[in-house]
Structures are given as structure tokens and as C-alpha cells.
Amino acid sequence: MGAVLPYRDINVHSSPSHYAFSSPSSPTAPTLVVDRPSGDIRLHDGKLLGSKRVSSVAGILGTIKLRLDKYIIVITKAQPMGRIKGHMIYKVVATEFLPLRERPLHDPDEDNYLSLLKTLIKTSPLFFSYSFDITNSFQRQAHLDPSTPLWKRADDRFFWNRFVSSDLIDFRGGLSTGYGRHSSGQSPDVDPYILPVMYGMMEIKNTSIKGTPLTFILITRRSRLKAGTRYFSRGIDENGNVSNFNETEQAIILNDSASGGPGGFGSNQNGTAGALPGKETQVLAYVQTRGSVPVYWAEINTLKYTPKLQVRGVESAIPAAKKHFAEQIRLYGDNWMVNLVNQKGREQRVKEAYEEMVNFLLTSPNENVEGDRITDEKFHIVEPANAQTIWDRLHYIYFDFHSETKGLRWDRAKLLMDQLEPHVLKHGYFRAVDMPGDGSRVEVRRHQTAVVRTNCMDCLDRTNVVQSMIGRYILSRMLIDLGLMREGESAEEDKAFEFLFRNVWADNADVVSKSYSGTGALKTDFTRLGVRTKGGALQDLNNSITRYCLNNFSDGPRQDAFDLFLGNYLPSDSAIGGQLLFADRRPIFIQSIPYILAASIFFIFVGSFTRRAPDAAVWPLRLLLVLSLATAGACLNFMWTNGTLYVNWPKLNRLPHQIEAYQSSLTKVSHNPVVGSLVGTKHERGKSDARLLGLEEGKKRVE
């Protein structure tokens, strides 16, 4: 039986009573019908009369219910990104929201919801394929049944549109479609309408190393679990999901002649067509991961450049950490945890909490510090004394990245590689060849039995440098094992490929960083050029300033968009028009300070550059300047002192430390003898949450 693959072409027909989706390339397949305005899903044999064709779409991203209406999200434009073993990979370029109501209702909250979702999708790097499972690594794919529908094979962590596809998935399984009605049973004909989409980075390069042609691929998959923005998503949750978890897979494919043919959906190519005799298609791949430090910790924005760090007791996070690492071991085998946070200063508490967590998990750990021959506290290793439990597959290595590479000595990062090298060699990489006559199945020659899990504070800049370094090392190892290079040679000796390699990894760093922090990565000049440059330092300064502005003033709405799209917040349809969820409910005095500051700065400019008549008095203008300067100074001081009142916090799922920090600042202001009366002194506990940037009308979704 052939694999059930998503339709490449879908026509959308619309009428006042329904939307109909059908594939012209499969005229005998049932039509998917979504009734309006109820949203009930059904299948219809043949064409529906009375509906007109609206457009042709590349796929259905999903459906989402907001406050007043439900919407079908369709992919209207997709860009080809390249082929993997003949299968075309696409990037989502444009989408459209189809309302179920014929005359859409509007209120401020509904419009805000739509704006958040449209902005998120437009700015997100979303990828999909009709015939290739990009959510799974090559190694996981090798052990899946290729006859299973594509969406069922998808890795749930990286199935980014899993929540918005839940109506179709529920209908397919005979469950409720979300409005209380039930389908009559299993509906496998819905499978081709479900299209799994991945959030992350994908680059496919047809290149050569030392004269050997190959396909170089770098894929980063971002987890949808505990996804969010830099300062509003840190640490671990009670389900064992960590923030900013990404799986990065580097692969090379030899003799990939199928990528030159039509391939993709409907293709019968086996991946070896046109290849030279005896030249089998080979895939070699290596997976790395990154993720936030798995303890309960947070950074609270206060408008200061460095947020306030909060680390909760490690003991409370042990059950969550056990869930996290149990899954990591199940999926990847041994975990080599590389911790790059600073051992001094504010980051020290996070480092110590991580090590305390590892010590809790390991049985009778022996600690060994290798410092004398390199640098004090250079490496800190925690290893079990006797292998007795699953946690003995955890191996912790500390590397003080900033201390070791200070003075632009970035080459010293290779000292970490020296420490990891024997373990990377021992656990290997994935290697497989296509089975003759069946390109969907492979013969596995070797497995990767461990993963290097790297983290710094953000799991961005330092992590990017280390991961690219490991990627370069393992690539050279692959080529040596293939006999394409001699022992002791390195892939970086091929200057043309080295240039490509550096830039692909730097592009990956930028994509991962922009998804989490809002800007490109820092230190990418080293990734691209191999050295630190003054131009790179200036670009880092620009990115750091931009990050500061975005993290304090723009990331709240972006976090809301993640929570809305991923189903972590479910809008309520109660009290229509009665509440303004996104309204600013801070005291008027608090809201007015930035406007008073802006007016004062305006008067300062006017007073400074206005020409005075020869016979005019001097003191009025000087008095205006003095008063404006004093007012501006007072406003700046107030905002700087009470920064949490001016951070653009998320308004849907509010975090405990967010509520606590906001209420603490508001209470402090209310007791101020000068301005306290302007914000009120009575703050009942029940009202404090309401004043925090909006009343909550929805609810969190628990998986």
C-alpha cells in the first residue's frame, strides 16, 4: 500500500452555507466540507452544487476559534526551497484567514487576535513538504512505517500547526469536531487534507567537497511545547518541556540524483535513478539539541539592560526535570549536557542550579575538575560512579565560554571540542543507504546513540558557536569514514565549501535567534569568517540595543501570538463586547508619564532652537527650558525606578513572577508620599490581577 500524502493542489469553493475543499488531481476523492457558520466538518462524495470557486491553495494550515468567529487558515503561496532525495521542500510565504460567518463580526479583542495571528504567521519561518517528513530526523524516519499518513508520522514536538489541525484530526478519528457533534467513525479520507508544518530553519545546498558532489543540508526544528519569547519563556514547565528547545540536524547525501528530477508528490523515483552503477544513495546525519536550563527560573524585565534574575528551589523542579531527561534519553540515547553560562556574576546562580539538578539525578556522582593544565574551572564534569539507573546516561560538562574566549581568543572554544571528541566518536552518527527499488525504505548501517545538548542563558549566541564547531568536526569524520578524506584532514581545507558551511550555520544562528529574541544572532562574524571583527562587534552592539527595545516593548504581543496559535490560550466567547482584554488598565497617572516626557522633550527642542527677537525678554524661555528639563528628568527617573510598570507584558497567559513584579511596583508607587494619591492606595488582592494589563476572559489549555 502506498503512502497517504497531502494533496499538492486544493481548490476552495465558497457559498453562504459552507466551504468546500477538493483536489483536482484526485477527482474521485471525497470533498472536505466545512459548514458555515457552525464549523461542522463532513465529507461529500462528488462536487457540491451552488458554490463558486474562490481560489486554489497550497494547503490547509488549520482552523482556529477566536472570540466571535472561527477561521480556516489556508496557505495561499509557498516558495520551493530545494529537494531532499527528490522531495521538494516548501516555505510558507502567504496565508489567508477564511471566516465562517458570512458577515464577520468585529470587536477590538477579535481584531487584536487576528492581528496577532497574522503577524506571527507572516514573520515565522514555516516549512512543509507533501511527500517528505521534515519534522523527523533521518534516523527516526528510518524506523517509521512509510505507508502511514504523513501527519501521523510527524514528531509531535515539531508539528507546529498541531493545535490548529486538531479539528481535522479529531474528525478523522471519529471524535468531536469542537462544536459537540460527532462523526460516524474513522474518516481516513481526511488524511490528505492534514499538512504538518515545521517552524525553524532549512537550507539545502548542492555542493562538493574536494571534488566529490553531495547535498549539504542543515535543518533546525523548533519545539511547539513551551515556545515563546526570550524573557517571557525561560526554564522548564511542570510537563518537562523547556524553553527554546531546538533540534538541529546536519546531513550530507551522496549520489542524490533524484533531486535533479521531478520528485515530490506522485513521483515513483527511488532515489537512485540516473546514478552511476554501484553508486548507492547514502545519507549521513548528525543531530544536536539546545534548550533552556531545566530548572524553574525567570528573568523579570525592569527596563534595566540586565533583567532581574529569579531562580526557584531546585528540589521543586526535580519531577519536571526527570520528565524532560527521560524523554531526551528515550529519543536520543545518552545526553552530553554542555553548559556555557558564566561561572561568575549574575549567571552563576543558574549554573549552580543546573549542577545541583544534575547531582540530584545522578547516583553517587564523582566530581572532577580539570583546571590546572588549561584554566581554573575550565571544565567541570559530573559523572556517575556506578551505572545503575537511566539517569546514568546523563553526562554534564561545564565550559566557561566567555572566560576562555576573552580577548577575542575564539579559537580557544576548540578546547571544548577536545573534551567532547572521544564521546562524539564513540556514539557516532546516523548512516543509511537506500534500498534498491524502494526509495521509501533504507538500510541502516549505523546509528547515532547520543546527543550533545548545549545551552547558555538564551541558548543562542554561545550555543551557535559551539554547535557549528561540533558540526564541522563530525562532517570531517563522516568524510574520512567514507574514504573521501585521509585521517587528519578536515573539511575546512576546501575553502569554497568552508565558505558555504560557515554561512549556512550563521544563517541558522540568525533564524533561531530572531525566533526567540527578535534579532539576528551575536558573534556570527566568527561563525561566518572564523575570526572576530570590529564590524561584527558593531553589528553585535546594534543587535543588543534592538534586543533591549524588542524584549521590553514588543515581546508581550509576540508571546500572546505564540500562546494563541499553539493553543496555550483559548479565547472565551462569553460577554461579547463586554470586556476589552487588550485595553491598558494601568492607573491614568502611570499611563501619562511617557506622554509628559515626550511633551517635555518637545519643549526642550523648541526652546533650544527657537530664535528670540532682539528686544524679547530672556527669562521666560529659560524658565520654560528649566521646567521642561526638570519635568523630563523626573519622568525618566520615575520610569527607570518603576520599570516593570512600562514593560509591554503578555496579556493572555500572565506569569506568576510577572504579576508579582507588577503588583510590587504598583504598591511601591501607591505608598509614595508625592504621587501615591494619584494612583490610589487601595489595592485589593482580587483587583490587582485586573489592573495588570487586562482582565482575563479566556483560559489556559492543558494538554
Short mmCIF file of N, CA, C and O in Angstrom, two decimals, residues 605-612 621:
data_model
loop_
_atom_site.label_atom_id
_atom_site.label_comp_id
_atom_site.label_asym_id
_atom_site.label_seq_id
_atom_site.Cartn_x
_atom_site.Cartn_y
_atom_site.Cartn_z
N PHE A 605 13.40 71.00 22.83
CA PHE A 605 13.86 71.24 21.46
C PHE A 605 13.38 72.59 20.95
O PHE A 605 14.13 73.34 20.32
N VAL A 606 12.11 72.90 21.23
CA VAL A 606 11.57 74.19 20.79
C VAL A 606 12.32 75.34 21.44
O VAL A 606 12.72 76.31 20.78
N GLY A 607 12.52 75.23 22.75
CA GLY A 607 13.23 76.29 23.46
C GLY A 607 14.68 76.44 23.04
O GLY A 607 15.25 77.53 23.08
N SER A 608 15.30 75.33 22.63
CA SER A 608 16.71 75.36 22.27
C SER A 608 16.95 75.94 20.88
O SER A 608 17.97 76.58 20.63
N PHE A 609 16.01 75.72 19.96
CA PHE A 609 16.25 76.10 18.57
C PHE A 609 15.38 77.26 18.09
O PHE A 609 15.49 77.68 16.94
N THR A 610 14.51 77.79 18.97
CA THR A 610 13.69 78.94 18.57
C THR A 610 14.51 80.22 18.64
O THR A 610 15.19 80.48 19.64
N ARG A 611 14.46 81.01 17.58
CA ARG A 611 15.17 82.29 17.56
C ARG A 611 14.40 83.33 18.37
O ARG A 611 13.19 83.49 18.21
N ARG A 612 15.12 84.04 19.23
CA ARG A 612 14.49 85.05 20.09
C ARG A 612 14.63 86.43 19.45
O ARG A 612 15.68 86.78 18.90
N LEU A 621 11.84 82.13 28.29
CA LEU A 621 12.32 80.97 27.55
C LEU A 621 13.21 80.09 28.43
O LEU A 621 13.13 78.86 28.39
#
